[in-house]
JSON list of C-alpha atoms in Angstrom, two decimals:
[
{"chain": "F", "resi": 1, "resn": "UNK", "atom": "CA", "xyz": [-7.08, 4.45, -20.40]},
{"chain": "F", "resi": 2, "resn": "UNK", "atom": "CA", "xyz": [-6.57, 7.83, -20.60]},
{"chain": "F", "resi": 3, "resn": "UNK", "atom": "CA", "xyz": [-4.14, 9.74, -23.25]},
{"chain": "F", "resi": 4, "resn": "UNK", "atom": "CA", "xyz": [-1.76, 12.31, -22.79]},
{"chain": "F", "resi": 5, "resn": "UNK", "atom": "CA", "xyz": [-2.22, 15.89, -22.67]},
{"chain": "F", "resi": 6, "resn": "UNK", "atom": "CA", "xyz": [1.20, 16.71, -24.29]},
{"chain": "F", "resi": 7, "resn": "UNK", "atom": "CA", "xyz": [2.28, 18.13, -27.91]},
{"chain": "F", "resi": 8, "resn": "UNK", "atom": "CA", "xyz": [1.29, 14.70, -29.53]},
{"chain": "F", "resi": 9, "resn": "UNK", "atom": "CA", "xyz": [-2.51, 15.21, -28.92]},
{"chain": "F", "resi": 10, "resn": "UNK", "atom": "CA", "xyz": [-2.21, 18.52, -30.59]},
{"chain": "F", "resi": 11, "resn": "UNK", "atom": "CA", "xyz": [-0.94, 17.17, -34.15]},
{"chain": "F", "resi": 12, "resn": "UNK", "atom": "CA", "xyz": [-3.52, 14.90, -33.67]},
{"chain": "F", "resi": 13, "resn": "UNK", "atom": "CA", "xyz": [-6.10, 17.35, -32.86]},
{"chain": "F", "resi": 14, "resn": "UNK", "atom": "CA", "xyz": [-4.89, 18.89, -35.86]},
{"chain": "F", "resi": 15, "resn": "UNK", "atom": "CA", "xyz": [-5.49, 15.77, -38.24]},
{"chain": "F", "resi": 16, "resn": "UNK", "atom": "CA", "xyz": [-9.11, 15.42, -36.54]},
{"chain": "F", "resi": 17, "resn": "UNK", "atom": "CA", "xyz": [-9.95, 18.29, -37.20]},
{"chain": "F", "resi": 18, "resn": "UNK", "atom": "CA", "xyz": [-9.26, 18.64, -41.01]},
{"chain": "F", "resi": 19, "resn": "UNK", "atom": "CA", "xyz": [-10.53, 15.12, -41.40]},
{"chain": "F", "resi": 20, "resn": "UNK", "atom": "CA", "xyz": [-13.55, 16.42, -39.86]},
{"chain": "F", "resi": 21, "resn": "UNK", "atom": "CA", "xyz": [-13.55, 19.36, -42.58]},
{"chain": "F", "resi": 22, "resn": "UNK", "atom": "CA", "xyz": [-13.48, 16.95, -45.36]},
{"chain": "F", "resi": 23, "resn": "UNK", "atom": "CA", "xyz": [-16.13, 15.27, -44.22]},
{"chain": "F", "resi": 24, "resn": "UNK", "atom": "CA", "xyz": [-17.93, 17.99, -43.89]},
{"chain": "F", "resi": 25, "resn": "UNK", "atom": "CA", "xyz": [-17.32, 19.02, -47.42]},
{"chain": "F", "resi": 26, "resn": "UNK", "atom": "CA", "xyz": [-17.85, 15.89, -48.80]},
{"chain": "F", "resi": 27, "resn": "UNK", "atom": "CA", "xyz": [-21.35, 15.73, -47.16]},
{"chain": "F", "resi": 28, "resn": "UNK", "atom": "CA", "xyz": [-21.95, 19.21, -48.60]},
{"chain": "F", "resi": 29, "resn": "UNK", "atom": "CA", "xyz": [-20.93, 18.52, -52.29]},
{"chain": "F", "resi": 30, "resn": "UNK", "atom": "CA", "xyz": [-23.05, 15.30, -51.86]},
{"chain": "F", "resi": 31, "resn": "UNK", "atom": "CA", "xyz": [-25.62, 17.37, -51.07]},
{"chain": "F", "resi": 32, "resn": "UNK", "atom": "CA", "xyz": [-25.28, 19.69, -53.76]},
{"chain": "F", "resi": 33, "resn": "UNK", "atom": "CA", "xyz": [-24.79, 16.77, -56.19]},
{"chain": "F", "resi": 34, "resn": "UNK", "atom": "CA", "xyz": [-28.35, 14.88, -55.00]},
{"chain": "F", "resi": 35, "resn": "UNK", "atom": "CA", "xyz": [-29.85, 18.93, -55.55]},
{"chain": "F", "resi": 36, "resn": "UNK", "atom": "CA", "xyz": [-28.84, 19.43, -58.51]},
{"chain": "F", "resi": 37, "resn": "UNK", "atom": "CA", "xyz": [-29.68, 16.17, -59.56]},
{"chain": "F", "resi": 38, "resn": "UNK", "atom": "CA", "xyz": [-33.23, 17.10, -58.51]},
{"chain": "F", "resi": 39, "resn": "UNK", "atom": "CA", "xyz": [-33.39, 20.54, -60.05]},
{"chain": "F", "resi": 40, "resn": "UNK", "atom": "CA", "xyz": [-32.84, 18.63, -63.11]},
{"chain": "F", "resi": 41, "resn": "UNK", "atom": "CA", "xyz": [-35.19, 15.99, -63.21]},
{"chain": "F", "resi": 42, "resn": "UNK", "atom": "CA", "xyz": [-37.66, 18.57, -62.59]},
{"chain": "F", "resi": 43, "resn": "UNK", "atom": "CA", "xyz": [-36.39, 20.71, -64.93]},
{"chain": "F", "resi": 44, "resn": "UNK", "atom": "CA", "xyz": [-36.36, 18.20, -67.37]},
{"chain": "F", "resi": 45, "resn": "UNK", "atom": "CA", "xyz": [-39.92, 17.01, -66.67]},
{"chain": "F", "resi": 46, "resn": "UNK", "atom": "CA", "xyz": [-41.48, 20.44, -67.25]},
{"chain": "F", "resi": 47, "resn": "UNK", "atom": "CA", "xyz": [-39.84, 20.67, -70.54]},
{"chain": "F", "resi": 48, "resn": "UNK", "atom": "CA", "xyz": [-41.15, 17.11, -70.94]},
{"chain": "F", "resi": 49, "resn": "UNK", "atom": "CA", "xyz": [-44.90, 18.38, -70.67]},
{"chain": "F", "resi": 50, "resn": "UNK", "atom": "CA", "xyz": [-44.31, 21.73, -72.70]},
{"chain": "F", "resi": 51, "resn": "UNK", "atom": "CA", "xyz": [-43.05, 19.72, -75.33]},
{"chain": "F", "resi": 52, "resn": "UNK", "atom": "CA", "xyz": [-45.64, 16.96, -74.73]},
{"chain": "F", "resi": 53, "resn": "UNK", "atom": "CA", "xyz": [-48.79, 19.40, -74.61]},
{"chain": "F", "resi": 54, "resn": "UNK", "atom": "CA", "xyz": [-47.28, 22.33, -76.74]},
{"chain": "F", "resi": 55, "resn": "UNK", "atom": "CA", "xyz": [-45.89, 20.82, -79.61]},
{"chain": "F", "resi": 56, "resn": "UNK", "atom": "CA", "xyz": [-49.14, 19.25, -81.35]},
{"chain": "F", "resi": 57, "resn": "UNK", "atom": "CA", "xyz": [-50.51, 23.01, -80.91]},
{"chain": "F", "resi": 58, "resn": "UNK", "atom": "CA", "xyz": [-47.60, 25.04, -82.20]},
{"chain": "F", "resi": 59, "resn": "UNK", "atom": "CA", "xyz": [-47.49, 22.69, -85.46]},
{"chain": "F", "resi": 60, "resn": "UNK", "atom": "CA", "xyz": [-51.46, 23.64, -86.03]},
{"chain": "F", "resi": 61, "resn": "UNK", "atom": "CA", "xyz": [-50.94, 27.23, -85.28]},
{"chain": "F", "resi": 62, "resn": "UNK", "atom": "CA", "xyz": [-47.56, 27.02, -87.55]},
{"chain": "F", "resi": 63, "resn": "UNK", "atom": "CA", "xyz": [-49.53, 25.57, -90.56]},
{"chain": "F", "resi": 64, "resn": "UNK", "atom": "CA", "xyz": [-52.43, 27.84, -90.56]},
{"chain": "F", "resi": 65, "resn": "UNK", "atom": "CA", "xyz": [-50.24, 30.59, -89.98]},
{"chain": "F", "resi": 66, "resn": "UNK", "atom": "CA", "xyz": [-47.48, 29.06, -92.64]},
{"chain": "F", "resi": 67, "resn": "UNK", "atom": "CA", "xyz": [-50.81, 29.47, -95.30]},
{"chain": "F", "resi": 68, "resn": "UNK", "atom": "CA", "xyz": [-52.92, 32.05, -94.00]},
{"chain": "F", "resi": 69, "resn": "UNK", "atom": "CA", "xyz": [-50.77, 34.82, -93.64]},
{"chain": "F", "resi": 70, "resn": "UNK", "atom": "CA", "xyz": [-49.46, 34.80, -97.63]},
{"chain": "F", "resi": 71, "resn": "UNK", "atom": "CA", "xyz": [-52.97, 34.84, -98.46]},
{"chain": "F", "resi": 72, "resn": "UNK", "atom": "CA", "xyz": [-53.91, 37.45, -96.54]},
{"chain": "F", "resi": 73, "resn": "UNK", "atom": "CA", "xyz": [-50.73, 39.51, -97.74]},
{"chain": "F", "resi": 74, "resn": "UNK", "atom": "CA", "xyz": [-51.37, 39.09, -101.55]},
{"chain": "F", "resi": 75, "resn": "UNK", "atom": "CA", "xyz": [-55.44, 39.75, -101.14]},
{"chain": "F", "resi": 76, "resn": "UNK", "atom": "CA", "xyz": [-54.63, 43.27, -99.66]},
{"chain": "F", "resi": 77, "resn": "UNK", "atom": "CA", "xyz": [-56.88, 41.96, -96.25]},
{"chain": "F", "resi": 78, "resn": "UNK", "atom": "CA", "xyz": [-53.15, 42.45, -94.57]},
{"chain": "F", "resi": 79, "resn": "UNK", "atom": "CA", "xyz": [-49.78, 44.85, -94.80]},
{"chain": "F", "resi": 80, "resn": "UNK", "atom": "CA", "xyz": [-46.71, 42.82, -94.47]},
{"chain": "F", "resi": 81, "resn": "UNK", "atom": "CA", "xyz": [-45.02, 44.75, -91.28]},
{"chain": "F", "resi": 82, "resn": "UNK", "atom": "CA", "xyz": [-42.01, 42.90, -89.60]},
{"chain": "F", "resi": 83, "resn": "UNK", "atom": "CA", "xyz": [-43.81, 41.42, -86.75]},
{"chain": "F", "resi": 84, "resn": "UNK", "atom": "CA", "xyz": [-46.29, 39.54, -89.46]},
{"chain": "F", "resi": 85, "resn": "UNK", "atom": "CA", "xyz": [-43.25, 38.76, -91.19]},
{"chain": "F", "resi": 86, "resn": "UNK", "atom": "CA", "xyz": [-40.99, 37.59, -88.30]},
{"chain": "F", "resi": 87, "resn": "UNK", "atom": "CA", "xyz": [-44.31, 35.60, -87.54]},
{"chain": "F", "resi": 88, "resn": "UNK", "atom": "CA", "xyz": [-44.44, 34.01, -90.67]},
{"chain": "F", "resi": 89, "resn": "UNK", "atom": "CA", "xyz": [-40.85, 33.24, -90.77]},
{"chain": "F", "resi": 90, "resn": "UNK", "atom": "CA", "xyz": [-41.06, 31.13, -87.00]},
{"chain": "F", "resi": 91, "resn": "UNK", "atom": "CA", "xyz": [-44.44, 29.73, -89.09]},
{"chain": "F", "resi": 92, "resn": "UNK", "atom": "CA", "xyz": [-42.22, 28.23, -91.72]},
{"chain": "F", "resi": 93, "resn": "UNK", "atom": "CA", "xyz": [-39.17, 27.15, -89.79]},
{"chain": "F", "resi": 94, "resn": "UNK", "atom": "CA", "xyz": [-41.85, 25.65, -86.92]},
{"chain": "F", "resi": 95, "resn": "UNK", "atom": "CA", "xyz": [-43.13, 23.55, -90.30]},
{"chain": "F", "resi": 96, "resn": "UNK", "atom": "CA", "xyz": [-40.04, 22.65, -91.76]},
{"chain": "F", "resi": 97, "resn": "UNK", "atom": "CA", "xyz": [-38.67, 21.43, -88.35]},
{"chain": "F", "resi": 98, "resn": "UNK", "atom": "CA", "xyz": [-42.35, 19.29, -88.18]},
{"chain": "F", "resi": 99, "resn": "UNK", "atom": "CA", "xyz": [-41.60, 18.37, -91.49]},
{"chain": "F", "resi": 100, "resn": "UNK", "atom": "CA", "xyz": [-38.30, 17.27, -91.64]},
{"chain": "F", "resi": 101, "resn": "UNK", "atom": "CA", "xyz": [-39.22, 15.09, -87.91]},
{"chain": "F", "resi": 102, "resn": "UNK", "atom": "CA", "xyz": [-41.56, 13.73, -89.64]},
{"chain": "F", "resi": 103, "resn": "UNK", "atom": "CA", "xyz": [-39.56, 12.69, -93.12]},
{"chain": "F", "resi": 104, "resn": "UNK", "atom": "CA", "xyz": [-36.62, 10.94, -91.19]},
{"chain": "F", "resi": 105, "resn": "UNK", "atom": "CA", "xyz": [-39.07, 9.38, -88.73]},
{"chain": "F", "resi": 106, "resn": "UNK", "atom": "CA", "xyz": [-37.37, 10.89, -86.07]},
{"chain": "F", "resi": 107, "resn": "UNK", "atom": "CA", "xyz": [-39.94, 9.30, -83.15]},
{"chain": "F", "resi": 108, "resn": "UNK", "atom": "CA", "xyz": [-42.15, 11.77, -81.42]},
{"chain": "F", "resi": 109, "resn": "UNK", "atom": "CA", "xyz": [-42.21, 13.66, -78.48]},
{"chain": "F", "resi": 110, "resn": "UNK", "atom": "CA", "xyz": [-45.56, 12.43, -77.34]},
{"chain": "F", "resi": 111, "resn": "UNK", "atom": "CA", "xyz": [-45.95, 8.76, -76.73]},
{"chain": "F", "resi": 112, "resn": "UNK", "atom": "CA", "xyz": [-47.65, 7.89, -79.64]},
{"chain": "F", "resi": 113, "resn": "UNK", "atom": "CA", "xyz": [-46.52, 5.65, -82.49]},
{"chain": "F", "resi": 114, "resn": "UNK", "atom": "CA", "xyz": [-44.75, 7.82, -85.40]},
{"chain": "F", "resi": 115, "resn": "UNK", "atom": "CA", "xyz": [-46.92, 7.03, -87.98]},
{"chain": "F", "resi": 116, "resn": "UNK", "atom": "CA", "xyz": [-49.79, 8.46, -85.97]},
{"chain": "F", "resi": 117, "resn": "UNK", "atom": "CA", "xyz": [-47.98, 11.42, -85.52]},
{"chain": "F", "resi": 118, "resn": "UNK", "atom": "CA", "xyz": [-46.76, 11.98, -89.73]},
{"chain": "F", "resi": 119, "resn": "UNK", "atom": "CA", "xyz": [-51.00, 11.33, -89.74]},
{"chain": "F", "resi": 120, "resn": "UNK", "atom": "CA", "xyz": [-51.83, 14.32, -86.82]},
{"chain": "F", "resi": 121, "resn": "UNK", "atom": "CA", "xyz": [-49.32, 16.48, -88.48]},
{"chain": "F", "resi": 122, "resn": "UNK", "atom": "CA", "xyz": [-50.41, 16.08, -92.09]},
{"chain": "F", "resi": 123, "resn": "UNK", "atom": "CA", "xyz": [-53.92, 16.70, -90.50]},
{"chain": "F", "resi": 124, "resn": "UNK", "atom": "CA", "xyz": [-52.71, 20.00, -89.03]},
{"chain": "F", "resi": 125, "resn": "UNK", "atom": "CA", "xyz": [-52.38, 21.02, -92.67]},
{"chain": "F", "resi": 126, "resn": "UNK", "atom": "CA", "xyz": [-54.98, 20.19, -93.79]},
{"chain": "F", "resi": 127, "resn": "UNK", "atom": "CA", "xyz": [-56.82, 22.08, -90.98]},
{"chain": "F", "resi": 128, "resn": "UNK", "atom": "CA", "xyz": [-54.93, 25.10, -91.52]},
{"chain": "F", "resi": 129, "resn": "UNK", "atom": "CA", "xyz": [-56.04, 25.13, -94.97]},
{"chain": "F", "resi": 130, "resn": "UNK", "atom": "CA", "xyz": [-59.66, 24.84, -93.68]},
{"chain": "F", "resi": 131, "resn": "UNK", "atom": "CA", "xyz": [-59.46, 27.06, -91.54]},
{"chain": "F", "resi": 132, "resn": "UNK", "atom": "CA", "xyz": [-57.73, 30.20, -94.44]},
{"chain": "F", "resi": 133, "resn": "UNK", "atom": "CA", "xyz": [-60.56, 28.82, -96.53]},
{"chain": "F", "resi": 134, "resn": "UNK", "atom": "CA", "xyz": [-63.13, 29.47, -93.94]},
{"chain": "F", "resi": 135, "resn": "UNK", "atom": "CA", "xyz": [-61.02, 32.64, -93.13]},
{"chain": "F", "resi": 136, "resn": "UNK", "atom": "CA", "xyz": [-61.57, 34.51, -96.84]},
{"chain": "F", "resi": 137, "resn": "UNK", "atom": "CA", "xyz": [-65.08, 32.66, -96.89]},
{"chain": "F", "resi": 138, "resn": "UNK", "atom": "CA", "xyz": [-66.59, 35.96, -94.51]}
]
């Protein structure tokens, strides 16, 4: 059956057509929603693999920089300037953070047990000591 071509197909046009606005929105802010969603993941994920591969190699480099540079400042090798400084001052907050993850037993980044890890850090340590010692050796 046909309709009617009158007034009453024109409110009605009306109503279709902002229904089929919020529709459209809705399928729009879904698909922002499911991007965003995405953006994040991946966002997450490379911060995932920074901290998984980075961390381990900013602790070393914060504990042989945490001992070497003092040493090198009171033997006269060095000048403290501000950019040795404000790199031994990211040194020892770098440490403390390891340290202080590694006190409460906060579990690590990496998926490793956290005993293992307290172990690999306390290594670093010793490694940066090896390597000032091998440092002022030459």
């Amino acid at each position: 059956m046909l309709g009617r071509s009158d007034n009453f197909l024109g409110s009605s046009r009306a109503t279709f057509r902002r229904n089929v606005r919020k529709e459209r929105m809705k399928a729009l802010q879904g698909f922002v929603r499911a991007w965003r969603r995405t953006v994040g993941r991946a966002v997450s994920l490379v911060v995932g693999l920074v901290l998984l591969c980075g961390l381990p190699v900013l602790y070393l480099c914060a504990a042989y920089l945490a001992v070497d540079l003092p040493f090198r400042f009171l033997s006269g090798r060095e000048h403290a300037t501000w950019k040795s400084l404000l790199l031994l001052l990211g040194a020892f907050v770098v440490a403390l953070v390891g340290l202080v993850r590694a006190v409460q037993g906060v579990p690590p980044v990496a998926p490793v047990r956290p005993r293992f890890a307290r172990a690999m850090y306390a290594l670093s340590w010793v490694a940066g000591i090896l390597f000032t010692l091998s440092d002022f050796a030459h």
